[in-house]
Coordinates of C-alpha atoms in Angstrom, one line a residue:
Chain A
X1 CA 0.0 0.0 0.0
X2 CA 1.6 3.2 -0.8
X3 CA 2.0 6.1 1.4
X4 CA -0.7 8.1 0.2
X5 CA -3.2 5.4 0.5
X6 CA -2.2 5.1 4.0
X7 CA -3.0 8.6 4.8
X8 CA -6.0 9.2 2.6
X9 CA -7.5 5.8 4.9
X10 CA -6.1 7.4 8.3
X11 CA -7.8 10.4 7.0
X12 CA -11.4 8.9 6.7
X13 CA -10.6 7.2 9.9
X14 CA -10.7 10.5 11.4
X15 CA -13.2 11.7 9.6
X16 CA -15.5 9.1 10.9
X17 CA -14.9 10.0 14.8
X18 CA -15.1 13.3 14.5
X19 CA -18.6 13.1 12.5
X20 CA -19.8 10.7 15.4
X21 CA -18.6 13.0 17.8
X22 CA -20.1 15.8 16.3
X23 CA -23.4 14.3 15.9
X24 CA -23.2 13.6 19.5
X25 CA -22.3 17.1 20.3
X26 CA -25.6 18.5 18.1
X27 CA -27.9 15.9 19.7
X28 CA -26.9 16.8 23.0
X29 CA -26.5 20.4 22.4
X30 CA -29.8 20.6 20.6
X31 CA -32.1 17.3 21.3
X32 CA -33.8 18.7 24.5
X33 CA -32.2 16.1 27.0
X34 CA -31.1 16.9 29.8
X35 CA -27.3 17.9 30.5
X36 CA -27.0 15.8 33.2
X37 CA -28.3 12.4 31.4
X38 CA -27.2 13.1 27.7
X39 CA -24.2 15.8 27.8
X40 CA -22.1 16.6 24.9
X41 CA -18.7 14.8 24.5
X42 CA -17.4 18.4 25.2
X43 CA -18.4 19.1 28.5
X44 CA -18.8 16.6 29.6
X45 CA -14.6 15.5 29.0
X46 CA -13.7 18.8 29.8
X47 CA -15.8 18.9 33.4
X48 CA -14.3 15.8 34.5
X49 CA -11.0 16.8 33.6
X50 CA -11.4 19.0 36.3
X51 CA -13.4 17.7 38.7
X52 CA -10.6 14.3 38.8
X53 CA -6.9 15.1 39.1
X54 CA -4.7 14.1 36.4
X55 CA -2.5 12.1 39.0
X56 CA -5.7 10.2 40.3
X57 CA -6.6 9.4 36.2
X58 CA -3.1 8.2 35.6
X59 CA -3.0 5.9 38.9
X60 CA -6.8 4.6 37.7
X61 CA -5.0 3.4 34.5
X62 CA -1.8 2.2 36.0
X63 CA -3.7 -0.3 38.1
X64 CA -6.1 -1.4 36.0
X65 CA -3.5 -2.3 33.7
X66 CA -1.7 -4.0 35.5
X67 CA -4.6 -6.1 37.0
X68 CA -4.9 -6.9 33.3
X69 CA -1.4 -8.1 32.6
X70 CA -1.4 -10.3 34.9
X71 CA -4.0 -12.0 34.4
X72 CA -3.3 -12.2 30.8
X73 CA -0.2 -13.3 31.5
X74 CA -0.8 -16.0 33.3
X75 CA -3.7 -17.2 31.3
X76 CA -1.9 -16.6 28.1
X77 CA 0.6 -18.5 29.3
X78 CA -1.1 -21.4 30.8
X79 CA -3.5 -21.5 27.8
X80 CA -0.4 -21.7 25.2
X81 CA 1.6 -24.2 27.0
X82 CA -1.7 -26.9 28.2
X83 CA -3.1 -26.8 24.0
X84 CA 0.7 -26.9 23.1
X85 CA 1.6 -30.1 25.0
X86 CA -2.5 -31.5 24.8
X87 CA -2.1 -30.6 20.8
X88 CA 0.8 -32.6 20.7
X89 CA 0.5 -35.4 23.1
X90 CA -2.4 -37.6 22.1
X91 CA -3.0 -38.2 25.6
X92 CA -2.7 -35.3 27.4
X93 CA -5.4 -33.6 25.1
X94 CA -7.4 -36.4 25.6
X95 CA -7.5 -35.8 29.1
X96 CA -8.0 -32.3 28.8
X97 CA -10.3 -31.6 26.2
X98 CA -13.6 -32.5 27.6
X99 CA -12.7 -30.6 30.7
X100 CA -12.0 -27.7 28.7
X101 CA -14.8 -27.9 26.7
X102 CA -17.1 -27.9 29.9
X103 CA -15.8 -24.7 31.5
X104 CA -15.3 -22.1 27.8
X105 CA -18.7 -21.7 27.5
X106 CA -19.0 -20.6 31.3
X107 CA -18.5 -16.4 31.2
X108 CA -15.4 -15.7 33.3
X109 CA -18.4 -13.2 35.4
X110 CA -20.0 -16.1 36.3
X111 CA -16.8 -17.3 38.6
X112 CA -16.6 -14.0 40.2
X113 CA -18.4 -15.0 43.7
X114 CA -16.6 -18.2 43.3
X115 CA -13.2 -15.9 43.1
X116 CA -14.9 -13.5 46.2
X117 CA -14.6 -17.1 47.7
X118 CA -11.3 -18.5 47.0
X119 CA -9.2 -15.4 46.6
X120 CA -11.0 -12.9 48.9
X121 CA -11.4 -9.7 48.1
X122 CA -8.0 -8.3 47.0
X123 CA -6.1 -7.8 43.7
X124 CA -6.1 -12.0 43.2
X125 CA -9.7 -12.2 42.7
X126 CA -9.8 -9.7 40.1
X127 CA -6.7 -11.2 38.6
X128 CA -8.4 -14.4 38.6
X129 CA -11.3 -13.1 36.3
X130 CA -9.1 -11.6 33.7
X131 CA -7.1 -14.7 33.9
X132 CA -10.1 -16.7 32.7
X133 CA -10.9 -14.4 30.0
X134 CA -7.7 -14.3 28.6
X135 CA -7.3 -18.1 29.0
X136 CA -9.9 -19.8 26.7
X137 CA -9.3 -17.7 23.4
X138 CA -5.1 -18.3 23.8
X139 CA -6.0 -21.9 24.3
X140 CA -8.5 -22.9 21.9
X141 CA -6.4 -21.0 19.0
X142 CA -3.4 -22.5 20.1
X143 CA -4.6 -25.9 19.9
X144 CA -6.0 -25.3 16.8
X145 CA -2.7 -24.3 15.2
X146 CA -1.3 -27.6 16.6
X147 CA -3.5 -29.6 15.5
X148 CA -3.9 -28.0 12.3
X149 CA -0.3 -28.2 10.8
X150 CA 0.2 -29.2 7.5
X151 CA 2.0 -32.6 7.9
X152 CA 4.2 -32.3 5.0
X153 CA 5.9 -29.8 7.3
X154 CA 6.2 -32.5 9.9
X155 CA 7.1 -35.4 8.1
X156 CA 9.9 -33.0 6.2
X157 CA 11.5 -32.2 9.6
X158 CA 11.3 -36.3 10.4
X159 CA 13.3 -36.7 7.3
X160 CA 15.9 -34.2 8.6
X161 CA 16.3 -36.5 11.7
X162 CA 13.6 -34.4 13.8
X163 CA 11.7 -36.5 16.2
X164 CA 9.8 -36.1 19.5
X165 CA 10.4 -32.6 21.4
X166 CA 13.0 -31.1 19.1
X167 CA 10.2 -31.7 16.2
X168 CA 7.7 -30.0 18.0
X169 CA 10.2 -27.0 18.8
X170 CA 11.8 -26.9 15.3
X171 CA 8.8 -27.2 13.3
X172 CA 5.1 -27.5 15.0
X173 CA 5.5 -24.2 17.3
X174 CA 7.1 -22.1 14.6
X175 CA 4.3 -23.1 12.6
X176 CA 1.9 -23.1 14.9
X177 CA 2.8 -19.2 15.7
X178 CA 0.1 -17.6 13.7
X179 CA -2.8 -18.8 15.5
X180 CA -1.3 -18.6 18.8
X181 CA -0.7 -14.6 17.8
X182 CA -4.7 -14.5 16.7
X183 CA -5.4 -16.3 20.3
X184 CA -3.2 -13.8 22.5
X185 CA -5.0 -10.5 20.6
X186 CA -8.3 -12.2 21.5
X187 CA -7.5 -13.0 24.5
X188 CA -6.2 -9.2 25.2
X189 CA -9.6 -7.9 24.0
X190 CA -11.6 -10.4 26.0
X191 CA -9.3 -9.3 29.4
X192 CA -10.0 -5.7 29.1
X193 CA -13.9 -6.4 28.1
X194 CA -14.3 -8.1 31.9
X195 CA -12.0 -5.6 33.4
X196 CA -14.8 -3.3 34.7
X197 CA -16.9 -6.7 36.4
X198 CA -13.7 -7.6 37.8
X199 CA -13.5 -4.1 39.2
X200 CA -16.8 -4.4 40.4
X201 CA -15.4 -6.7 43.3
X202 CA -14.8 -4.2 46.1
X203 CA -12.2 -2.2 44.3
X204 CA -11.1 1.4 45.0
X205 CA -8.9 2.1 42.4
X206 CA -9.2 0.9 38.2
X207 CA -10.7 2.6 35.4
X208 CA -13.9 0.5 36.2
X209 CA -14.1 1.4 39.8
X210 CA -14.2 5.2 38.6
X211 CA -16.9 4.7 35.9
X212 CA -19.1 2.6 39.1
X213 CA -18.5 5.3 41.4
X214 CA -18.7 8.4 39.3
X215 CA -22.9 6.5 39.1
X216 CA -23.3 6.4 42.3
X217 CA -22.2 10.2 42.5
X218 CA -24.5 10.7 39.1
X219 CA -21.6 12.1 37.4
X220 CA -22.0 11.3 33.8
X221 CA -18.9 13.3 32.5
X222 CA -16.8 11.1 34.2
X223 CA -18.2 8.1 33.3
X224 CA -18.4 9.2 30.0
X225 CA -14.4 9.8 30.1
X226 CA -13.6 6.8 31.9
X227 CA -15.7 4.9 29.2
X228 CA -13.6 6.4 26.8
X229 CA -10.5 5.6 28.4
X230 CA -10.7 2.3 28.3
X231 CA -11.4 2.3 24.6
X232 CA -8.2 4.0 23.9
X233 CA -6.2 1.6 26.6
X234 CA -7.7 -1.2 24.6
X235 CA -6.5 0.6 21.6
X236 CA -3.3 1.5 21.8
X237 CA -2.1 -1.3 24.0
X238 CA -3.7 -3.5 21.4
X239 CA -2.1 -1.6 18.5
X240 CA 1.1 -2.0 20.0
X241 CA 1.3 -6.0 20.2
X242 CA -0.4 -6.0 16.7
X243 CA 2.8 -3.7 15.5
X244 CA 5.4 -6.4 17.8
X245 CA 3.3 -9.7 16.1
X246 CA 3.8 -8.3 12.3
X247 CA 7.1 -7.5 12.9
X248 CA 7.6 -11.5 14.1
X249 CA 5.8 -13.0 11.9
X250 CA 4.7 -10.3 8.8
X251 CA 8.1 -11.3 7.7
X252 CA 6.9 -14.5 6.3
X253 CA 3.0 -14.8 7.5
X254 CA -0.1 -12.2 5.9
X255 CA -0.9 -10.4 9.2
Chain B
X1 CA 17.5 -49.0 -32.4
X2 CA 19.9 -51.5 -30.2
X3 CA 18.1 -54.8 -29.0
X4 CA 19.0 -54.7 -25.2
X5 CA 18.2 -50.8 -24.3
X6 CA 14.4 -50.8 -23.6
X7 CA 14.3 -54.4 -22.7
X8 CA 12.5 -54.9 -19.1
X9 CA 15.7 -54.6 -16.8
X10 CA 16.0 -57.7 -14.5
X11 CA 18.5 -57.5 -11.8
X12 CA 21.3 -55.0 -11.3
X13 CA 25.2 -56.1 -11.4
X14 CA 26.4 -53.2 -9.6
X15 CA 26.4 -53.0 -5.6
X16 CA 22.8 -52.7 -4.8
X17 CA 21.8 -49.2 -2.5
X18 CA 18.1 -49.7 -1.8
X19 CA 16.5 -53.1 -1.8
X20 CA 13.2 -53.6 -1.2
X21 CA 12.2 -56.7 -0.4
X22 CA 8.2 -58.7 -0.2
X23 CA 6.9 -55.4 1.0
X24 CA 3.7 -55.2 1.5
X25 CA 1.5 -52.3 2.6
X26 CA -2.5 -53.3 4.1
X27 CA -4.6 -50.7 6.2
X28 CA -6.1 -52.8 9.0
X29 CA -8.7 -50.1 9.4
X30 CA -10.2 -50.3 6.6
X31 CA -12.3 -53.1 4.7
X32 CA -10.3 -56.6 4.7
X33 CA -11.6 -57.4 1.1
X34 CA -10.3 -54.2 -0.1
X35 CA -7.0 -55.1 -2.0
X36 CA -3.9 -54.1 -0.4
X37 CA -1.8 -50.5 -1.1
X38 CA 0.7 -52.4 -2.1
X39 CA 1.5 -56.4 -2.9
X40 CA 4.8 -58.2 -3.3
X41 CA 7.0 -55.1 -4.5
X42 CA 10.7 -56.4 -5.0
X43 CA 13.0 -53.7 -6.3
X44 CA 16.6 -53.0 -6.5
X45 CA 18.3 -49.5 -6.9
X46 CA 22.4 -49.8 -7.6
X47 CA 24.0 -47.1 -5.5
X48 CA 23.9 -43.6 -8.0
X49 CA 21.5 -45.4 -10.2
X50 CA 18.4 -42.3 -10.8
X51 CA 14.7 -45.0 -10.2
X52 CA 11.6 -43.5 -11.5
X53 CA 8.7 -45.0 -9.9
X54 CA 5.6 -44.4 -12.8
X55 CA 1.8 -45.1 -12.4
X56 CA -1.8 -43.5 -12.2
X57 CA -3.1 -41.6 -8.9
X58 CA -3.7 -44.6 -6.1
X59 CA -1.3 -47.3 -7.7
X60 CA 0.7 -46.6 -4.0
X61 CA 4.2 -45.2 -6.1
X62 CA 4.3 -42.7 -3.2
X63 CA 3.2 -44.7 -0.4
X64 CA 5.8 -47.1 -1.6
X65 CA 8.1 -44.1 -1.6
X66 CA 7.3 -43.2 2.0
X67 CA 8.3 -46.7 3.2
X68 CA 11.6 -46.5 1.7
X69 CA 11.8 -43.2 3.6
X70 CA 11.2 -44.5 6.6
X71 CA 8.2 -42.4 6.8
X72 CA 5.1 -45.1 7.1
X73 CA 5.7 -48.7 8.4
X74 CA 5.3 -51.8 5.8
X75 CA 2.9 -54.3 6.6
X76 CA 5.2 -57.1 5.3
X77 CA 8.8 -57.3 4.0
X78 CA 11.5 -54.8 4.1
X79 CA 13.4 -51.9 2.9
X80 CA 17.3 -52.0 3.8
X81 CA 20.4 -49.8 2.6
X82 CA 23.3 -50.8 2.4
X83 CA 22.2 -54.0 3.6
X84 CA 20.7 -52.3 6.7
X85 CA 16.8 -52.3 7.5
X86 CA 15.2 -49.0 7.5
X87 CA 13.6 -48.6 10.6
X88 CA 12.5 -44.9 10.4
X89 CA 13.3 -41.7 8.4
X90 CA 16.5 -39.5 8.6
X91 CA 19.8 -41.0 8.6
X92 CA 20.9 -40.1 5.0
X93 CA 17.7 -40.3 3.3
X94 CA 17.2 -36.6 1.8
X95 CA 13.3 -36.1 0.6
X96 CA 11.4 -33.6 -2.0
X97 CA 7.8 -33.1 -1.4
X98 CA 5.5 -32.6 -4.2
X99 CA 3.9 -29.5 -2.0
X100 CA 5.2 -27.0 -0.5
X101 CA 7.2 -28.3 2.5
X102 CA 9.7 -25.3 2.9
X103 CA 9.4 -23.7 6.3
X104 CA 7.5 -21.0 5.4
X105 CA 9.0 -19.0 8.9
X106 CA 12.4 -19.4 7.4
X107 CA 14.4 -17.8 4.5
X108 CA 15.7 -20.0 1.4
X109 CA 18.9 -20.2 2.9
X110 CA 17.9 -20.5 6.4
X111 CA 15.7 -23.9 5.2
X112 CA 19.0 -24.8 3.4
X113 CA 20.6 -24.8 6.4
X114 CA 18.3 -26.4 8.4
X115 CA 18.7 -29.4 6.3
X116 CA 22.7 -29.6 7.2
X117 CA 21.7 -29.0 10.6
X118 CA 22.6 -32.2 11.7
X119 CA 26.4 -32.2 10.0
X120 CA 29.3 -32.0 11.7
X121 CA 30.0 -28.9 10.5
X122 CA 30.5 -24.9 12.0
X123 CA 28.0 -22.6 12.3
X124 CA 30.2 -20.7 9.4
X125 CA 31.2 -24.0 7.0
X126 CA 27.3 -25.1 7.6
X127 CA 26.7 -21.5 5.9
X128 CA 28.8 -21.6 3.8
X129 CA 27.6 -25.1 2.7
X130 CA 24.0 -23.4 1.9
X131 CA 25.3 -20.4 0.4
X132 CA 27.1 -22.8 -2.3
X133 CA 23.5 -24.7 -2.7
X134 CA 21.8 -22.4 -3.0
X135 CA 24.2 -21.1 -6.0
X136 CA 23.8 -24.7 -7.1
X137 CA 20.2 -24.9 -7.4
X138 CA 20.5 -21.3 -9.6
X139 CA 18.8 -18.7 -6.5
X140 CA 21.9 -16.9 -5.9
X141 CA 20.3 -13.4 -5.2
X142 CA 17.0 -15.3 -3.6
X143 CA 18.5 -16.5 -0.2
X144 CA 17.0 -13.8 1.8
X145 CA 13.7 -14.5 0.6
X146 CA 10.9 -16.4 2.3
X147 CA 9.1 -19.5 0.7
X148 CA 6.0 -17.2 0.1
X149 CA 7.8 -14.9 -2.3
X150 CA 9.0 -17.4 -4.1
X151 CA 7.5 -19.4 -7.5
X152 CA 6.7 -22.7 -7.0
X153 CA 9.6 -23.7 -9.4
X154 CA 12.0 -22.0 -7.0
X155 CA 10.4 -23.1 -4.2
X156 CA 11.1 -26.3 -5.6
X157 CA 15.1 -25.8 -6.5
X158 CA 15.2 -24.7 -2.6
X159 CA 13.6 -28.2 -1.3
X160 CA 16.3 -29.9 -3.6
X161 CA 19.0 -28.0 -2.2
X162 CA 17.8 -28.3 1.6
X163 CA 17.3 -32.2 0.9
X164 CA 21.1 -32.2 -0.8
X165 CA 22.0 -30.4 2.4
X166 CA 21.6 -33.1 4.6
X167 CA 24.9 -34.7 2.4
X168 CA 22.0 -37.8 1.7
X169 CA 23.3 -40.7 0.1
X170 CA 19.9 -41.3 -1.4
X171 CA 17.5 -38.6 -2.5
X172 CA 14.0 -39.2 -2.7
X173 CA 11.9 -37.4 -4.8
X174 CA 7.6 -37.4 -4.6
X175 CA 6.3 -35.8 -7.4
X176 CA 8.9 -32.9 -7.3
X177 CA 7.3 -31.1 -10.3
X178 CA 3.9 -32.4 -10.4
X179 CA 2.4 -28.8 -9.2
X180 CA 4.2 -27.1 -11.9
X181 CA 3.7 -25.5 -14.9
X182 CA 4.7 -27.4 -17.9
X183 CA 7.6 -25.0 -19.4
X184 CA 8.7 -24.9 -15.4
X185 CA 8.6 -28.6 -15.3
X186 CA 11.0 -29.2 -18.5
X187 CA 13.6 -26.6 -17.0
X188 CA 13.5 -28.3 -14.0
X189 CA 14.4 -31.5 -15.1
X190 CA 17.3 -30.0 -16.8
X191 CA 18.6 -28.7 -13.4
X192 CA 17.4 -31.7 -12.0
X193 CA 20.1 -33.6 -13.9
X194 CA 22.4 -30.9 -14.0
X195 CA 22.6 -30.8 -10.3
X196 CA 22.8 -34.4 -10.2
X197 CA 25.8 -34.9 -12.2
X198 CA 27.6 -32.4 -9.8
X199 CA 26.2 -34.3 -6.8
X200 CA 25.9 -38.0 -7.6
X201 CA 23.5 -39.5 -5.4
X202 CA 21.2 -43.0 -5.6
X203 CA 17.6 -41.3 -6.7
X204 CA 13.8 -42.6 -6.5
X205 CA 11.7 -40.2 -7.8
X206 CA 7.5 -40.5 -8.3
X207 CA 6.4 -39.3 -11.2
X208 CA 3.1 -39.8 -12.9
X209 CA 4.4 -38.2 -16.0
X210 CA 5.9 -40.9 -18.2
X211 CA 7.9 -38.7 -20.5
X212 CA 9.9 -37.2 -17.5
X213 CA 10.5 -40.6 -16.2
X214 CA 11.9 -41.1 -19.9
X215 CA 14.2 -38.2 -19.5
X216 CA 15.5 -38.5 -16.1
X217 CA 15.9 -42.0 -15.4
X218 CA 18.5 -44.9 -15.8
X219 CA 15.5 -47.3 -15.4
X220 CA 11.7 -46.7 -14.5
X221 CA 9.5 -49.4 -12.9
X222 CA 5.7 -49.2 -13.7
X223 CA 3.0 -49.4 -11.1
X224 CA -0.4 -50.6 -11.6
X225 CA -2.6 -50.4 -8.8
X226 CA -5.4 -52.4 -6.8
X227 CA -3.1 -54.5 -5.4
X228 CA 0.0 -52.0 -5.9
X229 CA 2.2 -54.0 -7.7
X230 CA 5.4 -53.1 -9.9
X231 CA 3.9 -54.2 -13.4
X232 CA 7.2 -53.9 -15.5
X233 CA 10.7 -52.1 -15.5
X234 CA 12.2 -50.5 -18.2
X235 CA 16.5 -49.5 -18.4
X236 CA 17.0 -46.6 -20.6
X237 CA 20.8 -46.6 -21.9
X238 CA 20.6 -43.2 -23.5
X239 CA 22.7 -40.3 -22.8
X240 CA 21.5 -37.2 -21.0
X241 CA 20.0 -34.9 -22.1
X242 CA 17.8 -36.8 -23.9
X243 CA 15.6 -35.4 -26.7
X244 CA 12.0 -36.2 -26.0
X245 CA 11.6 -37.0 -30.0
X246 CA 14.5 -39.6 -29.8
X247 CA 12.6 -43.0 -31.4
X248 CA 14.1 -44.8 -28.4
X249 CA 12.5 -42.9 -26.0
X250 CA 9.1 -42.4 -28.6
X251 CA 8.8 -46.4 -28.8
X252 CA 9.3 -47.1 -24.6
X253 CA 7.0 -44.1 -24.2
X254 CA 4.5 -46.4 -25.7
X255 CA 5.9 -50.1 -24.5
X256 CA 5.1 -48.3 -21.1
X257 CA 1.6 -46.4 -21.9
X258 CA 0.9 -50.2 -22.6
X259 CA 1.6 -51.6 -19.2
X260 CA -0.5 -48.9 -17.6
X261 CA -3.8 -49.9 -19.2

């Protein structure tokens, strides 16, 4: 794509937002409702801004990303290496499968009084709910690029004297690498779309803990903000392991 | 024409490289009246001899191919080299794969040296080693790309250099150039054989095209199918390269198109 391209699509990008925006702002400016149920984007950003510190916005986002790392670290992690070795070891997925197959469907909200239970009420239990989010989608790609390699690959590493663990190092996780990249961007979507439940869980600090309580103080401009910071943590966070995965695998792989 | 050229070979004279030996190949799973993959296949390859293996889709030419690799376990009988039974692949058996096999995460010269991986070589002589395949197999100027910005005829050239890599003693060869073009096809069985006289190895290539069996081979067995059986073998005492109009290779192309019906 050349460079002009590029800019002429950023371009209607932006022109997109701001026409949303500006609907927004005309509605609310001119629709009838009332300020303090339906206020334009503009005041209602601008009166939060100074109604909550800047210092108290950066420490919402700090620990709210960091409950959110991890949990999808630890999920990610788990979820790569269980469909890894279950992909590859007849066995072992045997085993696992139906068990996994049981719990997915289950929304990672559901185990939250379970988590009040087992964890308490402190940073683990809202780890915990993340870590299920991020858990299922790293999993059930990963297995599925396990499972799903072309064995022409395989049997070509065999007949370079490739077998057992140094086969599935040297050939099945290379190969395997483009849907455990689709998994982990999922699976970082998923954990920031239950961040705000898990915030839910006595919390007094996190990007979802301000939008819960700016309700209870009927304060619509900052929930409106914190809405909208969590859209652009999403964003740029997920921006940012999009640019680190095509420069990995964009090499050889259509990212 | 001479009398003895395009007779049906019997055994070979020279030191024999490959035998294979009352193999047999039967799926268990499947129906127990169906016939077998293959039946009773007896074949010799003298050490540098070039084998072609010919027959229609299903007569088991690259099942039987995969045996001798050490790929898939016979049912009966037994492949050895050198007078050794072949109990699994790797150990000096270099293979070509009809579709793309490459390593697609992995440059042309970095799936090169993958295949001399397991030589006792350094890091640098192992690079070295690829660099001078890759020359071989005519990429020089391609190394740095990836499999997917290749053409299927270079992708090709880089399998047969990554399979040479491994310093094989035998190279076997499944459908090589069955997924390409025609024109690509006849040039590639001129490198084929040009890389083959500067790297003399004991060949079995699959082919279900009978002419480049014709131009390739020293001898080419014929497959029938259901059982898989080798019908006939043809020697070919002709020089390479071989002109496809030669009336040698014009009257065998049709002794074999016989065989297959």
């Amino acid at each position: 794509m050349s460079a002009s391209v590029r800019w002429r699509d950023a371009a209607l990008g932006g022109i997109g937002t701001l026409a949303v925006l500006a609907l927004w702002e005309a509605a609310a400016r001119w629709g009838g409702a009332s300020p303090l149920v339906f206020p334009p984007p503009s005041t209602a950003v601008v009166g939060a801004l100074e109604r909550v510190p800047g210092d108290v916005l950066v420490g919402h986002v700090t620990i709210s990303l960091q409950r959110i790392v991890l949990g999808f670290v630890a999920g990610a992690t788990l979820g790569v290496v269980l469909a890894v070795a279950g992909g590859w070891y007849r066995i072992l997925g045997n085993l696992m499968r139906p068990i996994v197959e049981l719990l997915r469907p289950i929304p990672p909200l559901a185990w939250i009084p379970m988590a009040i239970v087992w964890f308490g009420l402190g940073e683990s239990s809202k780890v915990f709910v993340i870590f299920l989010a991020a858990f299922f989608p790293v999993f059930t790609n990963a297995w599925k690029g396990v499972t799903g390699i072309d064995p022409v690959l395989l049997r070509a590493g065999q007949t370079m004297d490739l077998t057992g663990p140094a086969l599935l190092f040297k050939v099945a996780l290379p190969a395997a690498m483009p849907d455990i990249a689709t998994g982990l961007r999922i699976g970082w979507g998923l954990s920031f779309g239950v961040l705000v439940a898990a915030e839910l869980i006595a919390a007094d600090s996190g990007m979802g803990y301000m939008i819960m309580n700016a309700r209870q103080l009927a304060d619509v401009g900052t929930i409106i903000l914190g809405i909208l910071m969590i859209g652009a943590a999403n964003l740029v966070t997920d921006w940012a392991i999009g640019a680190v995965i095509r420069r990995r695998l964009g090499t050889w792989h259509p990212v | 024409m001479s009398g003895l050229t395009g007779a049906p070979a019997t055994g070979d004279a020279a030191r024999p490289k490959i035998e294979v030996v009352g193999l047999a190949k039967r799926y268990a799973d499947v129906d127990a009246a169906q016939p077998a993959v293959l039946e009773r296949i007896d074949l010799t390859v003298a050490e540098n001899e070039f084998v072609s293996l010919v027959g229609r889709s299903g007569c088991g030419k690259t099942t039987l191919l995969n045996i001798i690799a050490g790929l898939i376990a016979p049912s009966a009988g037994e492949v050895r080299v050198d007078g050794k039974a072949v109990t699994g692949p790797g150990g000096g058996k270099g293979m070509v794969f009809q579709q793309q096999a490459l390593f697609p995460w992995l440059t042309a010269l970095q799936n090169v040296e993958f295949g001399a991986r397991t030589r006792a070589l350094s890091p640098a002589a192992r690079r070295r080693e690829a660099e001078q395949l890759i020359d071989l197999v005519g990429l020089a100027g391609y190394a740095e790309r990836y499999p997917a910005a290749l053409s299927g005829g270079m992708q090709q050239r880089v399998a047969i250099a990554r399979a040479l890599a491994l310093d094989p003693q035998i190279l076997l060869m499944d459908e090589p150039f069955g997924a390409l073009d025609e024109i690509t096809r006849i040039d590639m069985q001129h490198e084929l054989l040009r890389v083959w006289s500067s790297r003399r190895k004991t060949v079995v290539f699959v082919t279900h095209s009978i002419s480049e069996a014709l131009m390739l081979s020293d001898r080419v067995a014929v497959m029938r199918a259901h059982p898989g059986v080798i019908a006939a073998e043809f020697r070919i005492d002709l020089p390479r390269p071989r002109q496809r109009t030669h009336a040698e290779i014009v009257a065998l192309h049709d002794r074999i198109w016989r065989h297959l019906n």
